[in-house]
Amino acid sequence: MKKMAQFIATALLTCMIFSVTGCSAPKNETNDYSQQETVIGVAVYNTEDPEVLAFRNYFKNYLANCFHVSFLYSDSIRSAEDEQAFVKQAAQAGVQGIISFISYDLENTVALCEEEQIYYMMGSGTIADEAFEAMKNSPHFLGVIGPSETIERQAGSDMATFFAKQDTEKNASYLIFTGGGSLGNVMHQYRTEAILTCLKEQYGLDCGQSVTRLALSDKPVVLSGQNMTVTLFPGYVSRPEVMTAAKEQITDADYSFILSVMGLSELYDDIKAARKQQHAGLTMGVIDCFSEVNFNAVQDGYLRYVTGKYSSLVGPSFAAMYDAIHGNAVNYKKDGEAFQLTQGFWTADNAKSYEQMYAYAVSDYLNAYSGDDLMSVMKLYTASATFADFRTLTEAYDIESIQARRN
């Protein structure tokens, strides 16, 4: 905890240094929008999720101070009906666009946004190609920013490879949280498929059925290899019934490694207890985000591998939505089609690398996408800005590009 306090003190000092340069005054503020607050809706899957909270802090604590904007957040959305109800609520509240972080039914949700005359985009996520193709010509669907299928699969494969290499005797017992694959979350499906494919290669594991079918299972599945076992546990642990079953799963078995395709902070206390009572060497990896709760878990030694997103990663999504609302949607719709842009993950496989990346994730001011960065690619502020400029900034999400922008 002393190290955490020292780190936070350093980060706060950095915030103070950079706070005076976080945002410059708007460059081309000639329209009357500056007198009218823009309201953007934000649709989220779990209001308490660390990734959602990180994005929220960046939106509300940073961007709201750079732009004349406020954000209307949804409750935790658990179904297509929930999201569409939020669209209607947001439209009635005067929202002009919605940045969504969950999509159960893209076609009907976008159709509803057309009826309500508001813009919609996926702010950071992955949608199936067929869903995108069906809606790409909608004038109110701006697009999607997030990991490609290739990046999602690579994230799962790399995490599984990391832990398989730790198991030199090839006799580990894995518990894998597969998240919402069975509920239509293609990100979780791709990650799970890649993890299983990797374990088949590393251990010669016979899955008995396709990795796709396993990734889509809505019930726990146990696979046995020559000297190892893999338990697949589906569902969102934010849901009470799943949480209860997950706690029992951790308590009742002796695992070497826990891998999760989603954030797992709700179970960290149970995992720490399992290290004391069942398996002192239990370690884990997550595809999640660079949050404080993960920082603490990394410092405690049981979270060995984190790959995921960081708070200001969603800056370009905001830029596209804000610019579109103020009359520049055509800049983001080449030949009338929505865009698909790629952003991947940061990866830390030791405490030092996590600390270095976390410094950019924890600060409201020393961040990856500053207000000036975003204004430079928005026609509202920079008349010469093009979609190519927007693409270049959006896809320069890696730590090296960020360090170059801040230096």
mmCIF file of C-alpha atoms in Angstrom:
data_model
loop_
_atom_site.group_PDB
_atom_site.id
_atom_site.type_symbol
_atom_site.label_atom_id
_atom_site.label_comp_id
_atom_site.label_asym_id
_atom_site.label_seq_id
_atom_site.Cartn_x
_atom_site.Cartn_y
_atom_site.Cartn_z
ATOM 1 C CA MET A 1 0.000 0.000 0.000
ATOM 2 C CA LYS A 2 2.948 2.339 0.630
ATOM 3 C CA LYS A 3 4.067 1.845 -2.959
ATOM 4 C CA MET A 4 0.557 2.595 -4.155
ATOM 5 C CA ALA A 5 0.497 5.830 -2.146
ATOM 6 C CA GLN A 6 3.859 6.893 -3.567
ATOM 7 C CA PHE A 7 2.690 6.113 -7.086
ATOM 8 C CA ILE A 8 -0.542 8.087 -6.660
ATOM 9 C CA ALA A 9 1.375 11.067 -5.254
ATOM 10 C CA THR A 10 3.650 11.051 -8.300
ATOM 11 C CA ALA A 11 0.691 10.744 -10.642
ATOM 12 C CA LEU A 12 -1.110 13.630 -8.943
ATOM 13 C CA LEU A 13 1.981 15.810 -9.241
ATOM 14 C CA THR A 14 2.118 14.982 -12.929
ATOM 15 C CA CYS A 15 -1.578 15.928 -13.208
ATOM 16 C CA MET A 16 -0.830 19.330 -11.670
ATOM 17 C CA ILE A 17 1.991 19.935 -14.107
ATOM 18 C CA PHE A 18 -0.093 19.037 -17.120
ATOM 19 C CA SER A 19 -3.412 20.491 -15.972
ATOM 20 C CA VAL A 20 -2.624 23.895 -17.412
ATOM 21 C CA THR A 21 -2.013 22.450 -20.889
ATOM 22 C CA GLY A 22 -4.801 19.891 -21.126
ATOM 23 C CA CYS A 23 -7.012 21.881 -23.511
ATOM 24 C CA SER A 24 -6.472 24.989 -25.563
ATOM 25 C CA ALA A 25 -9.231 27.407 -26.463
ATOM 26 C CA PRO A 26 -11.299 26.315 -29.483
ATOM 27 C CA LYS A 27 -9.665 27.349 -32.756
ATOM 28 C CA ASN A 28 -12.622 28.080 -35.067
ATOM 29 C CA GLU A 29 -15.492 28.800 -32.723
ATOM 30 C CA THR A 30 -17.744 30.715 -35.122
ATOM 31 C CA ASN A 31 -21.130 29.012 -34.688
ATOM 32 C CA ASP A 32 -23.647 29.505 -31.903
ATOM 33 C CA TYR A 33 -23.089 25.947 -30.614
ATOM 34 C CA SER A 34 -20.782 27.406 -27.973
ATOM 35 C CA GLN A 35 -23.832 28.967 -26.321
ATOM 36 C CA GLN A 36 -25.781 25.695 -26.287
ATOM 37 C CA GLU A 37 -24.608 22.709 -24.317
ATOM 38 C CA THR A 38 -24.363 19.538 -26.360
ATOM 39 C CA VAL A 39 -25.772 16.436 -24.665
ATOM 40 C CA ILE A 40 -24.411 13.019 -25.619
ATOM 41 C CA GLY A 41 -25.907 9.754 -24.399
ATOM 42 C CA VAL A 42 -23.647 6.914 -23.253
ATOM 43 C CA ALA A 43 -24.985 3.344 -23.251
ATOM 44 C CA VAL A 44 -23.080 0.971 -20.952
ATOM 45 C CA TYR A 45 -23.301 -2.680 -19.966
ATOM 46 C CA ASN A 46 -22.462 -2.284 -16.264
ATOM 47 C CA THR A 47 -22.309 1.058 -14.475
ATOM 48 C CA GLU A 48 -19.902 -0.364 -11.863
ATOM 49 C CA ASP A 49 -17.422 -1.968 -14.253
ATOM 50 C CA PRO A 50 -13.891 -0.490 -13.869
ATOM 51 C CA GLU A 51 -13.558 0.019 -17.629
ATOM 52 C CA VAL A 52 -16.898 1.844 -17.777
ATOM 53 C CA LEU A 53 -15.889 3.987 -14.796
ATOM 54 C CA ALA A 54 -12.551 4.825 -16.429
ATOM 55 C CA PHE A 55 -14.270 5.981 -19.623
ATOM 56 C CA ARG A 56 -16.789 7.935 -17.537
ATOM 57 C CA ASN A 57 -14.039 9.776 -15.657
ATOM 58 C CA TYR A 58 -12.408 10.805 -18.920
ATOM 59 C CA PHE A 59 -15.718 11.998 -20.376
ATOM 60 C CA LYS A 60 -16.976 13.841 -17.302
ATOM 61 C CA ASN A 61 -13.786 14.976 -15.573
ATOM 62 C CA TYR A 62 -11.771 15.874 -18.646
ATOM 63 C CA LEU A 63 -13.715 16.290 -21.898
ATOM 64 C CA ALA A 64 -16.580 18.126 -20.195
ATOM 65 C CA ASN A 65 -13.988 20.763 -19.221
ATOM 66 C CA CYS A 66 -12.581 20.978 -22.754
ATOM 67 C CA PHE A 67 -15.890 21.159 -24.631
ATOM 68 C CA HIS A 68 -19.361 22.553 -23.939
ATOM 69 C CA VAL A 69 -20.844 19.101 -23.412
ATOM 70 C CA SER A 70 -22.600 16.954 -20.850
ATOM 71 C CA PHE A 71 -23.216 13.212 -20.816
ATOM 72 C CA LEU A 72 -26.377 11.267 -20.037
ATOM 73 C CA TYR A 73 -25.518 7.740 -18.882
ATOM 74 C CA SER A 74 -27.713 4.682 -19.081
ATOM 75 C CA ASP A 75 -28.254 2.227 -16.274
ATOM 76 C CA SER A 76 -26.628 -1.193 -16.738
ATOM 77 C CA ILE A 77 -27.979 -2.489 -20.056
ATOM 78 C CA ARG A 78 -28.681 -6.230 -20.075
ATOM 79 C CA SER A 79 -30.686 -6.668 -23.300
ATOM 80 C CA ALA A 80 -31.642 -5.129 -26.638
ATOM 81 C CA GLU A 81 -34.858 -3.950 -25.024
ATOM 82 C CA ASP A 82 -32.864 -2.127 -22.340
ATOM 83 C CA GLU A 83 -30.743 -0.313 -24.906
ATOM 84 C CA GLN A 84 -33.702 0.685 -27.052
ATOM 85 C CA ALA A 85 -35.526 1.970 -23.975
ATOM 86 C CA PHE A 86 -32.476 4.102 -23.235
ATOM 87 C CA VAL A 87 -32.468 5.468 -26.796
ATOM 88 C CA LYS A 88 -36.051 6.648 -26.319
ATOM 89 C CA GLN A 89 -35.281 8.105 -22.889
ATOM 90 C CA ALA A 90 -32.203 9.882 -24.239
ATOM 91 C CA ALA A 91 -34.066 11.329 -27.221
ATOM 92 C CA GLN A 92 -36.755 12.740 -24.916
ATOM 93 C CA ALA A 93 -34.016 14.307 -22.779
ATOM 94 C CA GLY A 94 -32.585 16.159 -25.781
ATOM 95 C CA VAL A 95 -29.643 13.901 -26.506
ATOM 96 C CA GLN A 96 -28.333 14.395 -30.056
ATOM 97 C CA GLY A 97 -26.145 11.303 -30.289
ATOM 98 C CA ILE A 98 -25.379 8.087 -28.421
ATOM 99 C CA ILE A 99 -21.987 6.501 -27.895
ATOM 100 C CA SER A 100 -22.620 2.873 -27.030
ATOM 101 C CA PHE A 101 -20.352 0.300 -25.411
ATOM 102 C CA ILE A 102 -22.734 -2.622 -25.852
ATOM 103 C CA SER A 103 -24.804 -3.874 -28.771
ATOM 104 C CA TYR A 104 -27.345 -6.682 -28.575
ATOM 105 C CA ASP A 105 -29.328 -5.742 -31.686
ATOM 106 C CA LEU A 106 -27.542 -3.180 -33.831
ATOM 107 C CA GLU A 107 -30.086 -3.184 -36.655
ATOM 108 C CA ASN A 108 -33.143 -2.363 -34.550
ATOM 109 C CA THR A 109 -31.271 0.052 -32.299
ATOM 110 C CA VAL A 110 -29.949 2.055 -35.247
ATOM 111 C CA ALA A 111 -33.395 2.002 -36.854
ATOM 112 C CA LEU A 112 -34.795 3.519 -33.664
ATOM 113 C CA CYS A 113 -32.091 6.197 -33.710
ATOM 114 C CA GLU A 114 -33.176 7.037 -37.260
ATOM 115 C CA GLU A 115 -36.735 7.505 -36.042
ATOM 116 C CA GLU A 116 -35.539 9.742 -33.219
ATOM 117 C CA GLN A 117 -33.129 11.633 -35.531
ATOM 118 C CA ILE A 118 -30.075 11.054 -33.347
ATOM 119 C CA TYR A 119 -26.656 9.669 -34.203
ATOM 120 C CA TYR A 120 -25.358 6.336 -32.917
ATOM 121 C CA MET A 121 -21.940 4.722 -32.835
ATOM 122 C CA MET A 122 -20.020 1.974 -31.083
ATOM 123 C CA GLY A 123 -17.492 3.844 -28.988
ATOM 124 C CA SER A 124 -15.133 1.003 -28.187
ATOM 125 C CA GLY A 125 -16.087 -2.508 -29.118
ATOM 126 C CA THR A 126 -16.374 -5.190 -31.741
ATOM 127 C CA ILE A 127 -19.446 -6.090 -33.760
ATOM 128 C CA ALA A 128 -19.983 -8.946 -36.189
ATOM 129 C CA ASP A 129 -19.254 -8.129 -39.829
ATOM 130 C CA GLU A 130 -22.756 -9.049 -40.930
ATOM 131 C CA ALA A 131 -24.301 -6.640 -38.411
ATOM 132 C CA PHE A 132 -22.073 -3.811 -39.619
ATOM 133 C CA GLU A 133 -22.784 -4.523 -43.283
ATOM 134 C CA ALA A 134 -26.527 -4.451 -42.642
ATOM 135 C CA MET A 135 -26.425 -0.947 -41.146
ATOM 136 C CA LYS A 136 -23.406 0.783 -42.685
ATOM 137 C CA ASN A 137 -25.539 2.888 -45.030
ATOM 138 C CA SER A 138 -27.777 4.321 -42.327
ATOM 139 C CA PRO A 139 -27.327 8.107 -42.211
ATOM 140 C CA HIS A 140 -27.524 8.031 -38.418
ATOM 141 C CA PHE A 141 -24.976 5.255 -37.824
ATOM 142 C CA LEU A 142 -21.539 6.890 -37.685
ATOM 143 C CA GLY A 143 -19.484 3.745 -37.241
ATOM 144 C CA VAL A 144 -17.503 1.610 -34.855
ATOM 145 C CA ILE A 145 -14.101 2.006 -33.231
ATOM 146 C CA GLY A 146 -12.461 -0.908 -31.502
ATOM 147 C CA PRO A 147 -10.454 -4.089 -31.791
ATOM 148 C CA SER A 148 -10.773 -6.071 -34.985
ATOM 149 C CA GLU A 149 -11.587 -9.758 -34.824
ATOM 150 C CA THR A 150 -7.892 -10.442 -35.414
ATOM 151 C CA ILE A 151 -6.877 -8.301 -32.428
ATOM 152 C CA GLU A 152 -9.501 -9.908 -30.187
ATOM 153 C CA ARG A 153 -8.304 -13.390 -31.071
ATOM 154 C CA GLN A 154 -4.658 -12.411 -30.668
ATOM 155 C CA ALA A 155 -5.391 -11.056 -27.182
ATOM 156 C CA GLY A 156 -6.854 -14.392 -26.097
ATOM 157 C CA SER A 157 -4.086 -16.399 -27.705
ATOM 158 C CA ASP A 158 -1.266 -14.287 -26.255
ATOM 159 C CA MET A 159 -2.687 -14.472 -22.734
ATOM 160 C CA ALA A 160 -3.094 -18.256 -22.890
ATOM 161 C CA THR A 161 0.408 -18.643 -24.338
ATOM 162 C CA PHE A 162 1.893 -16.589 -21.507
ATOM 163 C CA PHE A 163 0.453 -18.899 -18.841
ATOM 164 C CA ALA A 164 1.104 -22.115 -20.741
ATOM 165 C CA LYS A 165 4.790 -21.172 -20.815
ATOM 166 C CA GLN A 166 4.750 -20.814 -17.013
ATOM 167 C CA ASP A 167 3.529 -24.419 -16.770
ATOM 168 C CA THR A 168 6.780 -26.182 -17.622
ATOM 169 C CA GLU A 169 5.473 -29.568 -16.455
ATOM 170 C CA LYS A 170 2.253 -29.178 -18.483
ATOM 171 C CA ASN A 171 -0.029 -30.289 -15.665
ATOM 172 C CA ALA A 172 -1.981 -27.123 -14.864
ATOM 173 C CA SER A 173 -5.638 -26.748 -13.984
ATOM 174 C CA TYR A 174 -7.300 -23.794 -15.718
ATOM 175 C CA LEU A 175 -10.472 -21.902 -14.831
ATOM 176 C CA ILE A 176 -11.574 -19.778 -17.783
ATOM 177 C CA PHE A 177 -14.295 -17.148 -17.504
ATOM 178 C CA THR A 178 -15.897 -16.931 -20.948
ATOM 179 C CA GLY A 179 -18.182 -13.966 -20.280
ATOM 180 C CA GLY A 180 -21.031 -13.145 -22.621
ATOM 181 C CA GLY A 181 -20.236 -15.312 -25.622
ATOM 182 C CA SER A 182 -23.502 -17.201 -25.225
ATOM 183 C CA LEU A 183 -25.361 -13.860 -25.033
ATOM 184 C CA GLY A 184 -24.120 -12.517 -28.341
ATOM 185 C CA ASN A 185 -20.944 -10.749 -27.203
ATOM 186 C CA VAL A 186 -18.647 -11.547 -30.127
ATOM 187 C CA MET A 187 -15.622 -10.022 -28.368
ATOM 188 C CA HIS A 188 -15.870 -12.638 -25.638
ATOM 189 C CA GLN A 189 -16.570 -15.383 -28.159
ATOM 190 C CA TYR A 190 -13.439 -14.594 -30.207
ATOM 191 C CA ARG A 191 -11.236 -14.349 -27.117
ATOM 192 C CA THR A 192 -12.491 -17.659 -25.722
ATOM 193 C CA GLU A 193 -12.062 -19.470 -29.038
ATOM 194 C CA ALA A 194 -8.472 -18.230 -29.236
ATOM 195 C CA ILE A 195 -7.680 -19.303 -25.655
ATOM 196 C CA LEU A 196 -8.972 -22.808 -26.325
ATOM 197 C CA THR A 197 -7.141 -23.045 -29.643
ATOM 198 C CA CYS A 198 -3.919 -22.086 -27.898
ATOM 199 C CA LEU A 199 -4.406 -24.656 -25.115
ATOM 200 C CA LYS A 200 -5.101 -27.345 -27.729
ATOM 201 C CA GLU A 201 -1.765 -26.501 -29.335
ATOM 202 C CA GLN A 202 0.200 -26.160 -26.081
ATOM 203 C CA TYR A 203 -1.215 -29.214 -24.281
ATOM 204 C CA GLY A 204 -2.719 -31.382 -26.999
ATOM 205 C CA LEU A 205 -6.078 -30.822 -25.312
ATOM 206 C CA ASP A 206 -8.958 -32.705 -26.918
ATOM 207 C CA CYS A 207 -11.981 -30.410 -26.648
ATOM 208 C CA GLY A 208 -14.396 -33.032 -27.956
ATOM 209 C CA GLN A 209 -16.277 -30.369 -29.934
ATOM 210 C CA SER A 210 -15.555 -27.159 -31.794
ATOM 211 C CA VAL A 211 -14.049 -24.231 -29.882
ATOM 212 C CA THR A 212 -16.897 -22.091 -31.209
ATOM 213 C CA ARG A 213 -19.517 -24.331 -29.661
ATOM 214 C CA LEU A 214 -17.647 -24.266 -26.362
ATOM 215 C CA ALA A 215 -17.293 -20.479 -26.454
ATOM 216 C CA LEU A 216 -21.057 -20.174 -26.949
ATOM 217 C CA SER A 217 -21.989 -22.578 -24.148
ATOM 218 C CA ASP A 218 -24.259 -21.063 -21.517
ATOM 219 C CA LYS A 219 -23.363 -23.738 -18.942
ATOM 220 C CA PRO A 220 -20.029 -24.673 -17.319
ATOM 221 C CA VAL A 221 -17.973 -27.243 -19.199
ATOM 222 C CA VAL A 222 -15.034 -29.299 -17.910
ATOM 223 C CA LEU A 223 -12.401 -30.543 -20.373
ATOM 224 C CA SER A 224 -9.747 -33.063 -19.380
ATOM 225 C CA GLY A 225 -6.349 -33.537 -20.969
ATOM 226 C CA GLN A 226 -3.607 -36.035 -20.267
ATOM 227 C CA ASN A 227 -2.386 -34.278 -17.109
ATOM 228 C CA MET A 228 -4.481 -31.128 -16.981
ATOM 229 C CA THR A 229 -8.035 -29.815 -16.840
ATOM 230 C CA VAL A 230 -9.858 -26.797 -18.230
ATOM 231 C CA THR A 231 -13.094 -25.531 -16.706
ATOM 232 C CA LEU A 232 -15.100 -23.045 -18.772
ATOM 233 C CA PHE A 233 -17.403 -20.787 -16.767
ATOM 234 C CA PRO A 234 -19.831 -18.569 -18.767
ATOM 235 C CA GLY A 235 -21.802 -15.463 -17.874
ATOM 236 C CA TYR A 236 -21.349 -11.936 -16.579
ATOM 237 C CA VAL A 237 -20.212 -12.016 -12.966
ATOM 238 C CA SER A 238 -21.942 -8.666 -12.409
ATOM 239 C CA ARG A 239 -25.212 -10.610 -12.402
ATOM 240 C CA PRO A 240 -26.023 -11.917 -8.903
ATOM 241 C CA GLU A 241 -26.833 -15.498 -9.887
ATOM 242 C CA VAL A 242 -23.613 -15.781 -11.909
ATOM 243 C CA MET A 243 -21.607 -14.170 -9.124
ATOM 244 C CA THR A 244 -22.841 -16.705 -6.560
ATOM 245 C CA ALA A 245 -22.003 -19.652 -8.819
ATOM 246 C CA ALA A 246 -18.599 -18.180 -9.671
ATOM 247 C CA LYS A 247 -17.669 -17.801 -6.005
ATOM 248 C CA GLU A 248 -18.558 -21.461 -5.431
ATOM 249 C CA GLN A 249 -16.522 -22.461 -8.479
ATOM 250 C CA ILE A 250 -13.429 -20.724 -7.134
ATOM 251 C CA THR A 251 -13.908 -22.027 -3.588
ATOM 252 C CA ASP A 252 -14.612 -25.647 -4.480
ATOM 253 C CA ALA A 253 -11.673 -26.359 -6.782
ATOM 254 C CA ASP A 254 -7.889 -26.124 -6.884
ATOM 255 C CA TYR A 255 -6.737 -24.138 -9.921
ATOM 256 C CA SER A 256 -3.275 -23.193 -11.152
ATOM 257 C CA PHE A 257 -4.405 -20.388 -13.445
ATOM 258 C CA ILE A 258 -7.513 -18.262 -13.883
ATOM 259 C CA LEU A 259 -7.974 -16.592 -17.259
ATOM 260 C CA SER A 260 -10.814 -14.228 -17.990
ATOM 261 C CA VAL A 261 -12.049 -12.608 -21.195
ATOM 262 C CA MET A 262 -13.583 -9.790 -19.117
ATOM 263 C CA GLY A 263 -12.942 -7.802 -15.954
ATOM 264 C CA LEU A 264 -13.099 -9.928 -12.810
ATOM 265 C CA SER A 265 -12.597 -7.449 -9.982
ATOM 266 C CA GLU A 266 -15.792 -8.573 -8.228
ATOM 267 C CA LEU A 267 -14.065 -11.884 -7.472
ATOM 268 C CA TYR A 268 -10.631 -10.660 -6.416
ATOM 269 C CA ASP A 269 -11.256 -11.184 -2.697
ATOM 270 C CA ASP A 270 -12.377 -14.751 -3.382
ATOM 271 C CA ILE A 271 -9.329 -15.378 -5.545
ATOM 272 C CA LYS A 272 -7.009 -14.078 -2.823
ATOM 273 C CA ALA A 273 -8.738 -16.373 -0.327
ATOM 274 C CA ALA A 274 -8.292 -19.323 -2.693
ATOM 275 C CA ARG A 275 -4.555 -18.591 -2.851
ATOM 276 C CA LYS A 276 -4.385 -18.940 0.930
ATOM 277 C CA GLN A 277 -6.629 -21.954 1.307
ATOM 278 C CA GLN A 278 -6.264 -24.064 -1.834
ATOM 279 C CA HIS A 279 -3.411 -23.091 -4.099
ATOM 280 C CA ALA A 280 -0.719 -20.631 -2.989
ATOM 281 C CA GLY A 281 0.666 -20.447 -6.520
ATOM 282 C CA LEU A 282 -2.629 -19.478 -8.165
ATOM 283 C CA THR A 283 -2.139 -16.605 -10.618
ATOM 284 C CA MET A 284 -4.391 -15.048 -13.183
ATOM 285 C CA GLY A 285 -4.720 -12.972 -16.341
ATOM 286 C CA VAL A 286 -7.526 -10.759 -17.640
ATOM 287 C CA ILE A 287 -8.553 -9.001 -20.809
ATOM 288 C CA ASP A 288 -9.902 -5.897 -19.141
ATOM 289 C CA CYS A 289 -8.498 -2.403 -18.569
ATOM 290 C CA PHE A 290 -5.791 -0.435 -16.773
ATOM 291 C CA SER A 291 -7.740 0.343 -13.605
ATOM 292 C CA GLU A 292 -6.768 1.001 -9.988
ATOM 293 C CA VAL A 293 -8.251 -2.299 -8.837
ATOM 294 C CA ASN A 294 -6.052 -4.115 -11.344
ATOM 295 C CA PHE A 295 -3.068 -2.010 -10.292
ATOM 296 C CA ASN A 296 -3.537 -3.255 -6.716
ATOM 297 C CA ALA A 297 -3.946 -6.860 -7.863
ATOM 298 C CA VAL A 298 -0.753 -6.634 -9.905
ATOM 299 C CA GLN A 299 1.093 -5.222 -6.885
ATOM 300 C CA ASP A 300 -0.285 -8.053 -4.737
ATOM 301 C CA GLY A 301 1.281 -10.553 -7.135
ATOM 302 C CA TYR A 302 -1.667 -12.709 -8.148
ATOM 303 C CA LEU A 303 -2.628 -10.741 -11.277
ATOM 304 C CA ARG A 304 0.237 -11.550 -13.605
ATOM 305 C CA TYR A 305 -1.090 -10.468 -16.973
ATOM 306 C CA VAL A 306 -3.358 -7.607 -18.074
ATOM 307 C CA THR A 307 -4.278 -6.749 -21.628
ATOM 308 C CA GLY A 308 -6.932 -4.184 -22.246
ATOM 309 C CA LYS A 309 -8.133 -0.628 -22.692
ATOM 310 C CA TYR A 310 -7.412 2.666 -20.974
ATOM 311 C CA SER A 311 -9.622 5.640 -20.156
ATOM 312 C CA SER A 312 -8.845 8.133 -22.930
ATOM 313 C CA LEU A 313 -8.955 5.460 -25.633
ATOM 314 C CA VAL A 314 -12.517 6.687 -26.300
ATOM 315 C CA GLY A 315 -11.416 10.213 -27.162
ATOM 316 C CA PRO A 316 -11.727 9.748 -30.944
ATOM 317 C CA SER A 317 -15.239 8.324 -30.540
ATOM 318 C CA PHE A 318 -16.226 11.494 -28.751
ATOM 319 C CA ALA A 319 -14.571 13.615 -31.449
ATOM 320 C CA ALA A 320 -16.532 11.900 -34.232
ATOM 321 C CA MET A 321 -19.841 12.205 -32.376
ATOM 322 C CA TYR A 322 -19.357 15.821 -31.298
ATOM 323 C CA ASP A 323 -18.257 16.873 -34.777
ATOM 324 C CA ALA A 324 -21.175 15.035 -36.400
ATOM 325 C CA ILE A 325 -23.722 16.632 -34.076
ATOM 326 C CA HIS A 326 -22.402 20.030 -35.129
ATOM 327 C CA GLY A 327 -22.901 19.450 -38.829
ATOM 328 C CA ASN A 328 -19.863 17.487 -39.919
ATOM 329 C CA ALA A 329 -21.187 13.926 -40.099
ATOM 330 C CA VAL A 330 -20.320 13.754 -43.796
ATOM 331 C CA ASN A 331 -16.639 13.916 -42.869
ATOM 332 C CA TYR A 332 -16.983 10.520 -41.171
ATOM 333 C CA LYS A 333 -19.143 8.796 -43.800
ATOM 334 C CA LYS A 334 -17.144 8.210 -46.952
ATOM 335 C CA ASP A 335 -19.568 7.589 -49.813
ATOM 336 C CA GLY A 336 -22.334 7.584 -47.211
ATOM 337 C CA GLU A 337 -21.004 4.536 -45.378
ATOM 338 C CA ALA A 338 -20.182 4.242 -41.689
ATOM 339 C CA PHE A 339 -16.543 3.833 -40.707
ATOM 340 C CA GLN A 340 -14.745 0.932 -39.064
ATOM 341 C CA LEU A 341 -11.513 1.922 -37.329
ATOM 342 C CA THR A 342 -9.131 -0.202 -35.302
ATOM 343 C CA GLN A 343 -7.924 0.308 -31.769
ATOM 344 C CA GLY A 344 -6.297 -2.503 -29.864
ATOM 345 C CA PHE A 345 -5.015 -3.096 -26.355
ATOM 346 C CA TRP A 346 -2.105 -2.330 -24.121
ATOM 347 C CA THR A 347 -0.473 -5.380 -22.517
ATOM 348 C CA ALA A 348 1.447 -5.606 -19.241
ATOM 349 C CA ASP A 349 2.992 -8.883 -18.108
ATOM 350 C CA ASN A 350 4.850 -7.533 -15.077
ATOM 351 C CA ALA A 351 4.399 -4.861 -12.413
ATOM 352 C CA LYS A 352 6.845 -2.385 -13.955
ATOM 353 C CA SER A 353 5.171 -2.349 -17.366
ATOM 354 C CA TYR A 354 1.749 -1.989 -15.730
ATOM 355 C CA GLU A 355 2.941 0.988 -13.670
ATOM 356 C CA GLN A 356 4.316 2.757 -16.762
ATOM 357 C CA MET A 357 1.053 2.356 -18.664
ATOM 358 C CA TYR A 358 -1.122 3.096 -15.658
ATOM 359 C CA ALA A 359 0.466 6.553 -15.352
ATOM 360 C CA TYR A 360 -1.251 7.466 -18.629
ATOM 361 C CA ALA A 361 -4.488 5.784 -17.585
ATOM 362 C CA VAL A 362 -4.950 7.320 -14.139
ATOM 363 C CA SER A 363 -4.471 10.985 -15.015
ATOM 364 C CA ASP A 364 -7.202 13.268 -16.321
ATOM 365 C CA TYR A 365 -4.556 15.416 -18.016
ATOM 366 C CA LEU A 366 -1.541 13.286 -18.915
ATOM 367 C CA ASN A 367 -3.643 11.135 -21.204
ATOM 368 C CA ALA A 368 -3.429 9.493 -24.576
ATOM 369 C CA TYR A 369 -5.913 11.774 -26.358
ATOM 370 C CA SER A 370 -5.879 15.387 -25.192
ATOM 371 C CA GLY A 371 -8.447 18.007 -26.074
ATOM 372 C CA ASP A 372 -5.955 19.575 -28.471
ATOM 373 C CA ASP A 373 -5.411 16.187 -30.143
ATOM 374 C CA LEU A 374 -9.147 15.829 -30.731
ATOM 375 C CA MET A 375 -9.684 19.407 -31.914
ATOM 376 C CA SER A 376 -6.937 18.933 -34.493
ATOM 377 C CA VAL A 377 -9.008 16.289 -36.331
ATOM 378 C CA MET A 378 -12.459 17.884 -35.958
ATOM 379 C CA LYS A 379 -13.722 20.165 -38.734
ATOM 380 C CA LEU A 380 -15.575 22.193 -36.145
ATOM 381 C CA TYR A 381 -12.204 23.454 -34.887
ATOM 382 C CA THR A 382 -9.764 22.739 -37.718
ATOM 383 C CA ALA A 383 -11.248 23.504 -41.142
ATOM 384 C CA SER A 384 -8.546 21.542 -42.962
ATOM 385 C CA ALA A 385 -9.130 18.349 -40.927
ATOM 386 C CA THR A 386 -9.873 15.253 -43.005
ATOM 387 C CA PHE A 387 -11.087 11.766 -42.265
ATOM 388 C CA ALA A 388 -7.547 10.572 -42.958
ATOM 389 C CA ASP A 389 -6.338 12.778 -40.080
ATOM 390 C CA PHE A 390 -9.038 11.319 -37.836
ATOM 391 C CA ARG A 391 -8.106 7.769 -38.807
ATOM 392 C CA THR A 392 -4.405 8.377 -38.182
ATOM 393 C CA LEU A 393 -5.001 9.763 -34.693
ATOM 394 C CA THR A 394 -7.551 7.087 -33.786
ATOM 395 C CA GLU A 395 -5.314 4.209 -34.777
ATOM 396 C CA ALA A 396 -2.234 5.660 -33.024
ATOM 397 C CA TYR A 397 -3.379 4.136 -29.719
ATOM 398 C CA ASP A 398 -0.166 2.282 -28.796
ATOM 399 C CA ILE A 399 1.979 3.449 -25.908
ATOM 400 C CA GLU A 400 4.847 4.560 -28.177
ATOM 401 C CA SER A 401 2.563 6.854 -30.210
ATOM 402 C CA ILE A 402 1.128 8.344 -27.043
ATOM 403 C CA GLN A 403 4.545 9.042 -25.562
ATOM 404 C CA ALA A 404 5.535 10.736 -28.818
ATOM 405 C CA ARG A 405 2.446 12.984 -28.689
ATOM 406 C CA ARG A 406 3.095 13.986 -25.086
ATOM 407 C CA ASN A 407 6.817 14.670 -25.527
#
